[in-house]
PDB file of C-alpha atoms in Angstrom:
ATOM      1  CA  UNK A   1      10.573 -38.967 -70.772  1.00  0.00           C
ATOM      2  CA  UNK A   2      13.520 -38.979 -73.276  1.00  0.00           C
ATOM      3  CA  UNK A   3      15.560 -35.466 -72.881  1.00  0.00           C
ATOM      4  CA  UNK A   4      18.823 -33.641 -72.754  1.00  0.00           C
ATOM      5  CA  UNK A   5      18.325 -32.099 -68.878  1.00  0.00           C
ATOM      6  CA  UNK A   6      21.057 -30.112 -67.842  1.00  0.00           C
ATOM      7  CA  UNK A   7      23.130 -31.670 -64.996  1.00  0.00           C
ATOM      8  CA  UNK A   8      25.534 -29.264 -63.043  1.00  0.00           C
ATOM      9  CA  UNK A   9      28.181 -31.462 -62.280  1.00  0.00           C
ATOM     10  CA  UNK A  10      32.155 -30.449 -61.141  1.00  0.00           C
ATOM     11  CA  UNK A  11      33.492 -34.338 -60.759  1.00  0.00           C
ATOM     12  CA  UNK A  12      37.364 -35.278 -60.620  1.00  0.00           C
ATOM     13  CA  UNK A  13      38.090 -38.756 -60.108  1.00  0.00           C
ATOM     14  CA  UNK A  14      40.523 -41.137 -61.451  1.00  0.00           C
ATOM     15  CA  UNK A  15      41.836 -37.971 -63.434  1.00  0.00           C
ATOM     16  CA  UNK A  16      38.419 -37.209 -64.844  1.00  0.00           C
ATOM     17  CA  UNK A  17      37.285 -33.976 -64.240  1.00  0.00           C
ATOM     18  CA  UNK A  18      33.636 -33.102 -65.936  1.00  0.00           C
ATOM     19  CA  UNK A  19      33.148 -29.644 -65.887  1.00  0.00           C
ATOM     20  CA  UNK A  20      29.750 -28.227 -65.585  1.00  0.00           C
ATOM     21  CA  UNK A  21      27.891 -29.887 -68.713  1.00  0.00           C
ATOM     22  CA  UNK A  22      24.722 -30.451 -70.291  1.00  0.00           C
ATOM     23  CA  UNK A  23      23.765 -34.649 -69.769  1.00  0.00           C
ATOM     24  CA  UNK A  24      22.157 -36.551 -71.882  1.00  0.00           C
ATOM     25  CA  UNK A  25      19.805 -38.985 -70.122  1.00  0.00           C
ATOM     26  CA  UNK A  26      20.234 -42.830 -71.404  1.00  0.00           C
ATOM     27  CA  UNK A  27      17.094 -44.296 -73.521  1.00  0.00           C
ATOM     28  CA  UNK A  28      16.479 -46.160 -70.537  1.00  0.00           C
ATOM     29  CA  UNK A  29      18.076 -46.722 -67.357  1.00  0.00           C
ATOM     30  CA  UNK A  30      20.732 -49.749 -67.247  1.00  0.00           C
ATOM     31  CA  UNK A  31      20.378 -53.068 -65.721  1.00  0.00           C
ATOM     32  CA  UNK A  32      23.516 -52.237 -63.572  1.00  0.00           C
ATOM     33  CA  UNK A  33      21.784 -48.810 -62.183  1.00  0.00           C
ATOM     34  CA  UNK A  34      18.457 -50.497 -61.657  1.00  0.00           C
ATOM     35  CA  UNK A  35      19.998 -52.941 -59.383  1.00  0.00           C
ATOM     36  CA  UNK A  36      21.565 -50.433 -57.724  1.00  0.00           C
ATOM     37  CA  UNK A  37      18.335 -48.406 -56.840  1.00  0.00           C
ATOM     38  CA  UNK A  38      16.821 -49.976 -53.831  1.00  0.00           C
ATOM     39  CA  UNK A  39      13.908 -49.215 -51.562  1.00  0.00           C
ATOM     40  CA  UNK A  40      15.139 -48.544 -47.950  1.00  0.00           C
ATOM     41  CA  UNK A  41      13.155 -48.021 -44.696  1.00  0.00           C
ATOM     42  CA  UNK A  42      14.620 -44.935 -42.213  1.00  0.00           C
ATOM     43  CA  UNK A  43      11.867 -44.898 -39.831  1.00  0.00           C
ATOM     44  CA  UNK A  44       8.421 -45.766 -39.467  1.00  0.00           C
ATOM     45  CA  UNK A  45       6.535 -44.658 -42.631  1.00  0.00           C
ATOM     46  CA  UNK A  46       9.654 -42.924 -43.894  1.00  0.00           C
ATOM     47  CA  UNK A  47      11.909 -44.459 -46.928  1.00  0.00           C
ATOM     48  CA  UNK A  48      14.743 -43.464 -48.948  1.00  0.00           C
ATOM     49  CA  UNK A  49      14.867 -44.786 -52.540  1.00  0.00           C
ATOM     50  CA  UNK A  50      18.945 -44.548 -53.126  1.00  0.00           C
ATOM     51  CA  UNK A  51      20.618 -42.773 -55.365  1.00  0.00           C
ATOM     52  CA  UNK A  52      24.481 -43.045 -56.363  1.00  0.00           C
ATOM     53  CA  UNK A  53      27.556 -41.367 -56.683  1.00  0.00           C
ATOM     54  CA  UNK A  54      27.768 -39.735 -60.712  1.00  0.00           C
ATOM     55  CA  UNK A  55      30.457 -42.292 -60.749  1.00  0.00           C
ATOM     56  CA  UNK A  56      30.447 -44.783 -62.013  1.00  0.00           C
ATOM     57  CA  UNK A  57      28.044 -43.604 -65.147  1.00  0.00           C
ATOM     58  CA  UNK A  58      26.720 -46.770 -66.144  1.00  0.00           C
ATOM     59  CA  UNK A  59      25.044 -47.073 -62.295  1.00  0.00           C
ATOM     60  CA  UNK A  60      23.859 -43.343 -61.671  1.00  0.00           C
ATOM     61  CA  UNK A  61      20.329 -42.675 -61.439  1.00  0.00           C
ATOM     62  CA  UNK A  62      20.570 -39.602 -59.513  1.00  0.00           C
ATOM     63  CA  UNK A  63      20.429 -38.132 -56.236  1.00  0.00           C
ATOM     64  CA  UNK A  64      18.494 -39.733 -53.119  1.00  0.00           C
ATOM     65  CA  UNK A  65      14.817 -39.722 -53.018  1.00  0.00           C
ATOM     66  CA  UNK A  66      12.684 -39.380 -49.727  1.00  0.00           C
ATOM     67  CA  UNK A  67       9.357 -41.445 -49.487  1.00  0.00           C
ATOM     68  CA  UNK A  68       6.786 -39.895 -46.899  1.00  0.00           C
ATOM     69  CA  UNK A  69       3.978 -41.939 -46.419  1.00  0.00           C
ATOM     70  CA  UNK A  70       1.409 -39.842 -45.675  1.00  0.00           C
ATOM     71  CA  UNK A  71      -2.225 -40.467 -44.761  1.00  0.00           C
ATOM     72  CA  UNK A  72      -3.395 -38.028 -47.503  1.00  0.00           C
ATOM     73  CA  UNK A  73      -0.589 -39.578 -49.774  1.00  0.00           C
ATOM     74  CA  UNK A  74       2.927 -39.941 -50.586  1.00  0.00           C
ATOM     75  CA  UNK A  75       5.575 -36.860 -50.688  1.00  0.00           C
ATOM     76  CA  UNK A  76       8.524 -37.245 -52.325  1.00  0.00           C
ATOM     77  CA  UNK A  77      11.473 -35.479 -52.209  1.00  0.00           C
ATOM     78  CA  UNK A  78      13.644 -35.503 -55.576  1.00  0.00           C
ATOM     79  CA  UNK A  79      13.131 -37.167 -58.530  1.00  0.00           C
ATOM     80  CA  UNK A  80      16.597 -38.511 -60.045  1.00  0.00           C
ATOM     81  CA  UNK A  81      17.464 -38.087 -62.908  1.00  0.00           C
ATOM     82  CA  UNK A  82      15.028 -37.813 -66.395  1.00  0.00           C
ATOM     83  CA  UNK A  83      13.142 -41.177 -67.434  1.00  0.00           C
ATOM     84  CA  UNK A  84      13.509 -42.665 -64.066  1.00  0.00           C
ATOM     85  CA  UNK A  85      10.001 -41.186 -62.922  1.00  0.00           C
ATOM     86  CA  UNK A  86       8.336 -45.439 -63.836  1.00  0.00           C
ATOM     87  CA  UNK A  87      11.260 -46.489 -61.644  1.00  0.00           C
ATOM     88  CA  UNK A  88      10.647 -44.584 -58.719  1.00  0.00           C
ATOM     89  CA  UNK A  89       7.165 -45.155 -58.672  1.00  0.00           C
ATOM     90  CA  UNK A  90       7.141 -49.254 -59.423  1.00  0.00           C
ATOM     91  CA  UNK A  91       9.961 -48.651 -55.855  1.00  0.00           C
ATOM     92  CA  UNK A  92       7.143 -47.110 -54.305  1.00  0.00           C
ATOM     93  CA  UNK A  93       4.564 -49.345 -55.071  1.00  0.00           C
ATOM     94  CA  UNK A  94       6.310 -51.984 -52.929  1.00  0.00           C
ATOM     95  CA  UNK A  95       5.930 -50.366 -49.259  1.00  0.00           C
ATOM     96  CA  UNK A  96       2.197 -48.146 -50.461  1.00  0.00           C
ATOM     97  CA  UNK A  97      -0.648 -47.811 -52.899  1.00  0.00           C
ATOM     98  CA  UNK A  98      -1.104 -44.512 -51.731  1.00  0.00           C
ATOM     99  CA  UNK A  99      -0.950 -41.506 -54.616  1.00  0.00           C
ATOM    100  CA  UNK A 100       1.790 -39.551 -54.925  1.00  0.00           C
ATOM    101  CA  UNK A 101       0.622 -36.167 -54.154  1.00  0.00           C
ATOM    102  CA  UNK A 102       3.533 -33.983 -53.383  1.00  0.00           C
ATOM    103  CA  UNK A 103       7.104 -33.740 -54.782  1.00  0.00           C
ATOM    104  CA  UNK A 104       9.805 -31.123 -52.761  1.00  0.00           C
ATOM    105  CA  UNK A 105      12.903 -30.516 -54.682  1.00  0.00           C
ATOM    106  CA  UNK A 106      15.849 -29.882 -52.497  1.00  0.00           C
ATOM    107  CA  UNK A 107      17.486 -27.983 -55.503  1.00  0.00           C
ATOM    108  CA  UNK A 108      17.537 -27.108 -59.173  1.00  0.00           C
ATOM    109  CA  UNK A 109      20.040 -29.786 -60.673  1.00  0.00           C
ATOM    110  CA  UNK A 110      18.673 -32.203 -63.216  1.00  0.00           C
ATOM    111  CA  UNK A 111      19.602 -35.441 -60.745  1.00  0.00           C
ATOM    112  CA  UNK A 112      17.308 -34.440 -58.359  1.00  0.00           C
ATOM    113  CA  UNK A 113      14.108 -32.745 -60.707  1.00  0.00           C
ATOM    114  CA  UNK A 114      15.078 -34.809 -63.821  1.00  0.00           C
ATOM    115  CA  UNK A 115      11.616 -37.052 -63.148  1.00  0.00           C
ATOM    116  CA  UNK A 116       9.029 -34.222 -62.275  1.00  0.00           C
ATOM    117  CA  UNK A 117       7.593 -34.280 -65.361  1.00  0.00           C
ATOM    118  CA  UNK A 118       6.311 -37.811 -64.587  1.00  0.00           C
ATOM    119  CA  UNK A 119       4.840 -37.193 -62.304  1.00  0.00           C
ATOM    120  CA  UNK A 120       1.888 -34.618 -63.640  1.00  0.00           C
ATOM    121  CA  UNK A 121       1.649 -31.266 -63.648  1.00  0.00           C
ATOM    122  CA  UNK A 122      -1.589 -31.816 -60.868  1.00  0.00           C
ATOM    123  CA  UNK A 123       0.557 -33.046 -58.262  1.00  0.00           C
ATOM    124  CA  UNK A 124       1.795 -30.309 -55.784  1.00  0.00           C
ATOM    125  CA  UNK A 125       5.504 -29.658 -56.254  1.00  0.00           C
ATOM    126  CA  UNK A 126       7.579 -27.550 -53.764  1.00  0.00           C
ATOM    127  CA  UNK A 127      10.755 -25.583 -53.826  1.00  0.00           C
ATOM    128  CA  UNK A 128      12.257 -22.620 -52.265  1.00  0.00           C
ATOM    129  CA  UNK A 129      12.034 -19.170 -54.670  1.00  0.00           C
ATOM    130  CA  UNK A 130      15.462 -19.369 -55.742  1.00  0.00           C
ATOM    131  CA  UNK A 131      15.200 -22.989 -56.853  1.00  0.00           C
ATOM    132  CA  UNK A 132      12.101 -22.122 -59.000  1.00  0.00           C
ATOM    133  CA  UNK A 133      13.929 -18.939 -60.485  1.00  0.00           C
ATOM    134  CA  UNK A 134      16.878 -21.494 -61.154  1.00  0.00           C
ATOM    135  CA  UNK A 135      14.817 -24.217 -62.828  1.00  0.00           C
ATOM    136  CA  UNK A 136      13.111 -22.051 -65.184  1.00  0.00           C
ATOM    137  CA  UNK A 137      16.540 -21.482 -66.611  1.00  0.00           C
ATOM    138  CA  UNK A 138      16.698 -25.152 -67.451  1.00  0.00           C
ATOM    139  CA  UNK A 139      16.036 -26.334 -70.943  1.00  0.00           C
ATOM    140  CA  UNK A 140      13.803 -29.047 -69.389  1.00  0.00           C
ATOM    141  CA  UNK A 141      11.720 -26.470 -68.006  1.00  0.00           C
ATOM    142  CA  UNK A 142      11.452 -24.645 -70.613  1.00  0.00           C
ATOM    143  CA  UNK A 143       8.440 -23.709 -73.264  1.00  0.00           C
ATOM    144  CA  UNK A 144       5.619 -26.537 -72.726  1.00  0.00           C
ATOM    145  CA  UNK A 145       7.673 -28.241 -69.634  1.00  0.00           C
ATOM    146  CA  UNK A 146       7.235 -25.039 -67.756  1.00  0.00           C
ATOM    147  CA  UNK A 147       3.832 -26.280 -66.980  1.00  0.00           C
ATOM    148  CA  UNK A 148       6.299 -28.696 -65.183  1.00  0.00           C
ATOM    149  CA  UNK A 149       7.571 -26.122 -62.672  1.00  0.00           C
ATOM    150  CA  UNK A 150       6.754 -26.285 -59.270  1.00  0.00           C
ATOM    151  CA  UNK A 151       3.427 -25.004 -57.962  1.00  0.00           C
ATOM    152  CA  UNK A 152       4.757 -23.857 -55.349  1.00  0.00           C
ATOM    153  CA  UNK A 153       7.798 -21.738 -53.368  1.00  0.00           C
ATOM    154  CA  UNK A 154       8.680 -20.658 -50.025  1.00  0.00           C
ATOM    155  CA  UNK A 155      11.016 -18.097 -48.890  1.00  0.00           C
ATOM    156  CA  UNK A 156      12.644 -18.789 -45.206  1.00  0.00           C
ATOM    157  CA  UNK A 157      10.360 -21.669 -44.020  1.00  0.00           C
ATOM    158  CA  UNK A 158       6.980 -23.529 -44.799  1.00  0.00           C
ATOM    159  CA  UNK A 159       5.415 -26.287 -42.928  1.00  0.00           C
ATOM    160  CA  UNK A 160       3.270 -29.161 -44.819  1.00  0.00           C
ATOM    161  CA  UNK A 161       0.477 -31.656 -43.022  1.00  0.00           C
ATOM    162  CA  UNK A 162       0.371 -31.721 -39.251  1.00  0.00           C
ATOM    163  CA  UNK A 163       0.592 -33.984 -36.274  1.00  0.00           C
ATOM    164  CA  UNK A 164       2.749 -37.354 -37.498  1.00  0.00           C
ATOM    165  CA  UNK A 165       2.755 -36.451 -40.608  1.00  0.00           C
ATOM    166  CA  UNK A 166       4.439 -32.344 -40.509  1.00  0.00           C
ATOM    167  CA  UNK A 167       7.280 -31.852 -42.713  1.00  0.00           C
ATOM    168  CA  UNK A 168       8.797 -28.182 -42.017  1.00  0.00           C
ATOM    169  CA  UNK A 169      11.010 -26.817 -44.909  1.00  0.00           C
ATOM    170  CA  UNK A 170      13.711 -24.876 -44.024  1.00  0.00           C
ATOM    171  CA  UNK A 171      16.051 -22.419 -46.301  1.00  0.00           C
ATOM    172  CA  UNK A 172      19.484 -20.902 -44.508  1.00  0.00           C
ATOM    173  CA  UNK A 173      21.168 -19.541 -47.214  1.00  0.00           C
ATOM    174  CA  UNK A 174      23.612 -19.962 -50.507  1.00  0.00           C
ATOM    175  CA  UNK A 175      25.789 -22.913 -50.475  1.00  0.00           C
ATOM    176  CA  UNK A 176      25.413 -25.916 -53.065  1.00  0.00           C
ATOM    177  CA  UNK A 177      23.105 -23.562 -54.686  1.00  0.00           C
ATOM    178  CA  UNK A 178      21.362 -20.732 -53.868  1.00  0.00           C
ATOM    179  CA  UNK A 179      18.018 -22.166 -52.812  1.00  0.00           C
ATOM    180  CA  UNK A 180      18.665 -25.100 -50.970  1.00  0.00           C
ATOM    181  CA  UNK A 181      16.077 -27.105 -48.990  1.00  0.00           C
ATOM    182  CA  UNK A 182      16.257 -28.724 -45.425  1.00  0.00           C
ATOM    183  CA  UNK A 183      13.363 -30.745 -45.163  1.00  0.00           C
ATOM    184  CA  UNK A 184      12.704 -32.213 -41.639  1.00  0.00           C
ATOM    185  CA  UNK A 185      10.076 -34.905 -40.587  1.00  0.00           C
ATOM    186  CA  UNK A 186       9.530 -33.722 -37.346  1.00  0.00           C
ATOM    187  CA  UNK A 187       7.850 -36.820 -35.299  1.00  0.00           C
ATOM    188  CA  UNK A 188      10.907 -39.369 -37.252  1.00  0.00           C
ATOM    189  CA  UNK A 189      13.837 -36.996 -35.774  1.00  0.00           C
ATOM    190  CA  UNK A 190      14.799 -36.601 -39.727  1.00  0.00           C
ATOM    191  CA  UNK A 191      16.407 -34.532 -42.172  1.00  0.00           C
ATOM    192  CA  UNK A 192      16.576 -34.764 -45.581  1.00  0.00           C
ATOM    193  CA  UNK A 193      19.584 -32.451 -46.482  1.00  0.00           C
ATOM    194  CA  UNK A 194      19.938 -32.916 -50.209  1.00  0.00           C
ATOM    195  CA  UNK A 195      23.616 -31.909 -51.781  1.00  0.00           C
ATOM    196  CA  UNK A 196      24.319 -29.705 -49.171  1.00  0.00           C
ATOM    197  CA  UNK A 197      25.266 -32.557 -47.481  1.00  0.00           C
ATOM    198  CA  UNK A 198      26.456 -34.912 -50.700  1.00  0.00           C
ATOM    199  CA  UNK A 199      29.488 -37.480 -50.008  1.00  0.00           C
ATOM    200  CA  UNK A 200      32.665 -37.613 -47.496  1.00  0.00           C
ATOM    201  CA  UNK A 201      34.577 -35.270 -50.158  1.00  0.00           C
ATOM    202  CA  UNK A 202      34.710 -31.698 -51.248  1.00  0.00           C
ATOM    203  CA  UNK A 203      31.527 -30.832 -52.356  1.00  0.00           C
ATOM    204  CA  UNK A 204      30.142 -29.250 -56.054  1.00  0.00           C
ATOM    205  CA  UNK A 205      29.761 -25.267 -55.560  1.00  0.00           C
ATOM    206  CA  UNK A 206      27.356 -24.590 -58.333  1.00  0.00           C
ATOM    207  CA  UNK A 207      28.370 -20.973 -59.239  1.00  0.00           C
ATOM    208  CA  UNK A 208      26.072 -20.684 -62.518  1.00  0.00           C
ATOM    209  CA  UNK A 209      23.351 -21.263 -59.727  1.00  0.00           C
ATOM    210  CA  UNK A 210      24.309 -19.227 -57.289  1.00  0.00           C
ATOM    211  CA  UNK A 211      26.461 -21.417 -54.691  1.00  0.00           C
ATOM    212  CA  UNK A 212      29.307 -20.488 -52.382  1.00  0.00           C
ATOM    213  CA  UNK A 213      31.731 -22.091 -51.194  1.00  0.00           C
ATOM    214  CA  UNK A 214      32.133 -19.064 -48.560  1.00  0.00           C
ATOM    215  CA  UNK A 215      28.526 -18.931 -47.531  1.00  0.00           C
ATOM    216  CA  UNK A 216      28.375 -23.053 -47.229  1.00  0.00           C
ATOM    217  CA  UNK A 217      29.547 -23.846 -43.782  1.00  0.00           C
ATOM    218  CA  UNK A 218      28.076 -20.543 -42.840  1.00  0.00           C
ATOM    219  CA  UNK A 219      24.451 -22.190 -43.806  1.00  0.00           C
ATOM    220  CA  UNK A 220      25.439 -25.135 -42.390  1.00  0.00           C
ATOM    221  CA  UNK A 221      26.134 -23.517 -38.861  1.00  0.00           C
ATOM    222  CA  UNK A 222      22.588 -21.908 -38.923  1.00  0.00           C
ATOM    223  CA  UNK A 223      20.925 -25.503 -39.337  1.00  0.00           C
ATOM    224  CA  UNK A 224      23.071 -27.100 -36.931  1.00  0.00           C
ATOM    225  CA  UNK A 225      21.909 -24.188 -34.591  1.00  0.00           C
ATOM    226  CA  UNK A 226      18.076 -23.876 -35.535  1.00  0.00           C
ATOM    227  CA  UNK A 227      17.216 -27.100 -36.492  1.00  0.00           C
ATOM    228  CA  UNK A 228      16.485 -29.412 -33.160  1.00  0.00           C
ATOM    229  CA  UNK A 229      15.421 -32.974 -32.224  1.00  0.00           C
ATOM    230  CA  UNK A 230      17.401 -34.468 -35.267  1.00  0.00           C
ATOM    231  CA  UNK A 231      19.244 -37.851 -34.942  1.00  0.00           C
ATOM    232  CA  UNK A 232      19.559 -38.845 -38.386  1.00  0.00           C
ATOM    233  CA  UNK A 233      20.128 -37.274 -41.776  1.00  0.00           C
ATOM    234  CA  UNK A 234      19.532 -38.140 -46.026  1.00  0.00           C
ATOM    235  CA  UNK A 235      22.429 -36.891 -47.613  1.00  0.00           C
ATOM    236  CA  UNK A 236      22.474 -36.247 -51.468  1.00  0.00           C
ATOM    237  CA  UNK A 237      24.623 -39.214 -52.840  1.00  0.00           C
ATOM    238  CA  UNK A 238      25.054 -41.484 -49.675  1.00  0.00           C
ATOM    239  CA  UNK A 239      23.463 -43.552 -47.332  1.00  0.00           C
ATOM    240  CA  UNK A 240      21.459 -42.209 -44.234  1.00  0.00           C
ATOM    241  CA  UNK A 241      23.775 -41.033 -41.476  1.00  0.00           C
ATOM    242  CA  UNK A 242      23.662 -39.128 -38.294  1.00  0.00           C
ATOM    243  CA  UNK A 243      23.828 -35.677 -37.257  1.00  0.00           C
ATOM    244  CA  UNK A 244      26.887 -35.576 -36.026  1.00  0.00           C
ATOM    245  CA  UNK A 245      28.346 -37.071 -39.358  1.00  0.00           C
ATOM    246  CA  UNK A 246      26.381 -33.450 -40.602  1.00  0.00           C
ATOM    247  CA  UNK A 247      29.141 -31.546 -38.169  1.00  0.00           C
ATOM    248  CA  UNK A 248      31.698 -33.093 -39.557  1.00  0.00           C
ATOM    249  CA  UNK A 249      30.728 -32.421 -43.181  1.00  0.00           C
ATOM    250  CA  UNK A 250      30.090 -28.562 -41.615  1.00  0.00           C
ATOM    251  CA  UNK A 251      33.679 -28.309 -40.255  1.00  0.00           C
ATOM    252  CA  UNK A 252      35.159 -29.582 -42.964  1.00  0.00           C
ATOM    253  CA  UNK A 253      33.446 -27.583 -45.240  1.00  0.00           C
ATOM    254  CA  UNK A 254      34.589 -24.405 -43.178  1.00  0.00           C
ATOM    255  CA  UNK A 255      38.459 -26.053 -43.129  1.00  0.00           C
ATOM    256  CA  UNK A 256      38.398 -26.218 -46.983  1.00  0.00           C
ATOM    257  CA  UNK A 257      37.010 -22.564 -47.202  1.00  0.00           C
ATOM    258  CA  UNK A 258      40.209 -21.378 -44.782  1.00  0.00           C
ATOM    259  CA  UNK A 259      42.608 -23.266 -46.228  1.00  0.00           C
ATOM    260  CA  UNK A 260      41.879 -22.935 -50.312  1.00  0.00           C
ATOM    261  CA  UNK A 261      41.407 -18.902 -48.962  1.00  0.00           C
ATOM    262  CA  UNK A 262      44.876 -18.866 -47.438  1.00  0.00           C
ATOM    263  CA  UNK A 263      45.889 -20.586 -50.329  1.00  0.00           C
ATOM    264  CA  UNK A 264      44.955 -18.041 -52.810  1.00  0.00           C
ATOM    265  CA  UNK A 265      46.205 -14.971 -50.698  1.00  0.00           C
ATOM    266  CA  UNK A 266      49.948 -17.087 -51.230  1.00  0.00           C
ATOM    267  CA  UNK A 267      49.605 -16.880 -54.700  1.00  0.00           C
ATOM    268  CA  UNK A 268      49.299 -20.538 -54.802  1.00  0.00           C
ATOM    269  CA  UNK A 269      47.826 -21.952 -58.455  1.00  0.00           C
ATOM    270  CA  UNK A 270      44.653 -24.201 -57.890  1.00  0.00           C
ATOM    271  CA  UNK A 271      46.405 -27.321 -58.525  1.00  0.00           C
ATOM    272  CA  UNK A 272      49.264 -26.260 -55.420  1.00  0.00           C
ATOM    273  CA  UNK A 273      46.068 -25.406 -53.677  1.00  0.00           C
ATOM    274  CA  UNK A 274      44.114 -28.564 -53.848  1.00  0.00           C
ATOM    275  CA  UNK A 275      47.233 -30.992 -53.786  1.00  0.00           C
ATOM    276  CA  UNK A 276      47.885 -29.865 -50.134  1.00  0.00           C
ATOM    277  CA  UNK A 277      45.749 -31.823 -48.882  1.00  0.00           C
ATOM    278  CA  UNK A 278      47.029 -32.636 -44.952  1.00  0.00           C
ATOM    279  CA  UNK A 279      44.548 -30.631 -42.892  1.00  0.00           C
ATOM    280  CA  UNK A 280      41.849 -33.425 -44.063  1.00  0.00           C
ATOM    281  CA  UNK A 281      44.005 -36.090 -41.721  1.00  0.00           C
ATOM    282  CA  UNK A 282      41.493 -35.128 -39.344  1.00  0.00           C
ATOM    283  CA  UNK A 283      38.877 -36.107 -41.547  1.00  0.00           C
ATOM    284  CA  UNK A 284      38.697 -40.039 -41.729  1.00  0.00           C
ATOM    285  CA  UNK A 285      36.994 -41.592 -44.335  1.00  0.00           C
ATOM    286  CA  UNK A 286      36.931 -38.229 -46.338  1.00  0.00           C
ATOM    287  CA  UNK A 287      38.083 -38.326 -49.654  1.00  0.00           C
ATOM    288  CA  UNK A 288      39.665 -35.554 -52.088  1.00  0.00           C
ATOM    289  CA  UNK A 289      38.750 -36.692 -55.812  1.00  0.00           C
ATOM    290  CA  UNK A 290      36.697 -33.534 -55.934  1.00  0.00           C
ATOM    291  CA  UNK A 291      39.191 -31.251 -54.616  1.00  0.00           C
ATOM    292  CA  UNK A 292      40.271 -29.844 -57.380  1.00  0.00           C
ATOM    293  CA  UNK A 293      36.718 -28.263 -58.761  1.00  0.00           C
ATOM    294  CA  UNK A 294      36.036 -27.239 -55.062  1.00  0.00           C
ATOM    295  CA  UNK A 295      39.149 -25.302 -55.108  1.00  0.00           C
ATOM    296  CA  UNK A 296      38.554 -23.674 -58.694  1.00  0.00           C
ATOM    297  CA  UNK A 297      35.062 -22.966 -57.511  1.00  0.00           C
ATOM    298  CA  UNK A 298      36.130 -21.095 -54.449  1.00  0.00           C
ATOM    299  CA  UNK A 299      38.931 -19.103 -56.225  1.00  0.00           C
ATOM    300  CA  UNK A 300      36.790 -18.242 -58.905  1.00  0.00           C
ATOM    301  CA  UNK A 301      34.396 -16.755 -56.035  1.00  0.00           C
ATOM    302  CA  UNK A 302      37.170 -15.322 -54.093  1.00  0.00           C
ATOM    303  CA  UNK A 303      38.372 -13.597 -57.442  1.00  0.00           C
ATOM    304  CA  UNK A 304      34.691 -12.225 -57.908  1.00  0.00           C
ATOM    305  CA  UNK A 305      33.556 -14.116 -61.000  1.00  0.00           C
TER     306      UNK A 305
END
């Protein structure tokens, strides 16, 4: 399970900025990042096994990963990052002895499909067409590992199992990339969002992939209008919240899209853009480490590259 995957990361903090980059994945995943990846009941038969914020390095693992306890078996969603495939499962093995027999991707990035190869190429693995299209592109998809790709793909919406145990997939539109999944387990009032809905800071507009920082709160409107009986919600890089906390993250998204716009029509550089930071005083709790790659990412869009 020991490969380069390619993880499309923008990440300023502390004065660090990582530009998109390939990652190498460690040997073997440290002590300090094992501790940090717990098993966590949501509801019922539903678990997330947590992921982290990229930093710290030394503790990332990857993004979130949804357990579904199925009577046929257990669906995952996301894998984390490359060689943590043993880690997820031994997390697994402590709430179910059930097989794992489906894994949805929410996206393309190597945090969240780094471990499908673990998994076997027999076990159903879901994505929306984009994402597929995306992941082929990746080197750890690539010659032999494309038997690795998912089986697979939707376009606007699919809907897996029935009674307790339906999941409905839903796709709105570009934003972190341009296949991003909504997964919702219907009888839990649940969403699993993935990084379209990633931390309490500007989020990562994957350009290479196909994001947009214009189209994001745009998507994000359409689930908040089409998506019903949802109370709670598994965010990319955080812990469970609620669906109003997913309102928030929409408005704020649309804020940072009007403001970095109005921005560049000023002439303003990217670093005059993303140091004036005072509309977010109506965002507690919201940081701006990632500003500035937010910013570069939506001039770069609004200048057509």
């Amino acid at each position: 399970m020991m490969r380069a995957i390619t993880l499309a990361l923008i990440i300023t903090l502390g004065g660090l900025t990582m530009a998109v980059a390939a990652y190498q994945a460690p040997a073997a995943p440290s002590a300090a990042a094992l501790a940090a990846v717990k098993i966590e009941k949501v509801k019922d038969n539903l678990y997330v096994i947590t992921g982290s914020n990229p930093v710290p390095r030394e503790t990332f693992s990857g993004g979130n990963v949804g357990v579904f306890v199925t009577d046929a078996g257990v669906v995952i969603v996301d894998t984390k990052l490359a060689g943590w495939g043993p880690t997820i499962l031994e997390r697994i093995r402590t709430v179910t002895d059930k097989p794992v027999t489906t894994i949805i991707n929410t996206h393309t990035h190597g945090d969240h499909t780094g471990s499908n190869e673990f998994f076997g190429a027999k076990v159903q693995s879901v994505v929306q067409e984009n994402t597929k299209a995306n992941m082929a592109r990746m080197d750890a998809f690539k010659g032999e590992k494309a038997a690795f790709l998912p089986t697979r793909t939707y376009k606007d919406t699919l809907t897996l199992g029935a009674g307790k145990d339906r999941i409905d997939l839903y796709y709105f539109g570009p934003g972190h990339t341009s296949g991003d999944t909504f997964i919702v387990y219907t009888a839990l009032r649940t969403m699993h969002a993935g990084d379209m809905f990633p931390w309490k800071d500007a989020p990562f507009v994957d350009r290479s992939n196909g994001g947009s920082g214009r189209e994001w709160p745009r998507t994000l409107s359409k689930v908040l209008a089409n998506v019903k009986d949802v109370d709670s919600v598994i965010g990319g890089h955080q812990p469970v919240a609620q669906w109003k906390d997913l309102q928030t993250f929409q408005q704020f998204t649309a804020d940072l899209w009007t403001q970095t716009e109005a921005a560049h029509k000023a002439g303003k550089s990217v670093d005059e853009a993303a140091a004036a930071t005072g509309w977010m005083s109506k965002y507690p709790g919201y940081e701006s480490a990632r500003m500035k790659a937010a910013v570069q990412a939506i001039y770069d869009e609004l200048n057509g590259k």
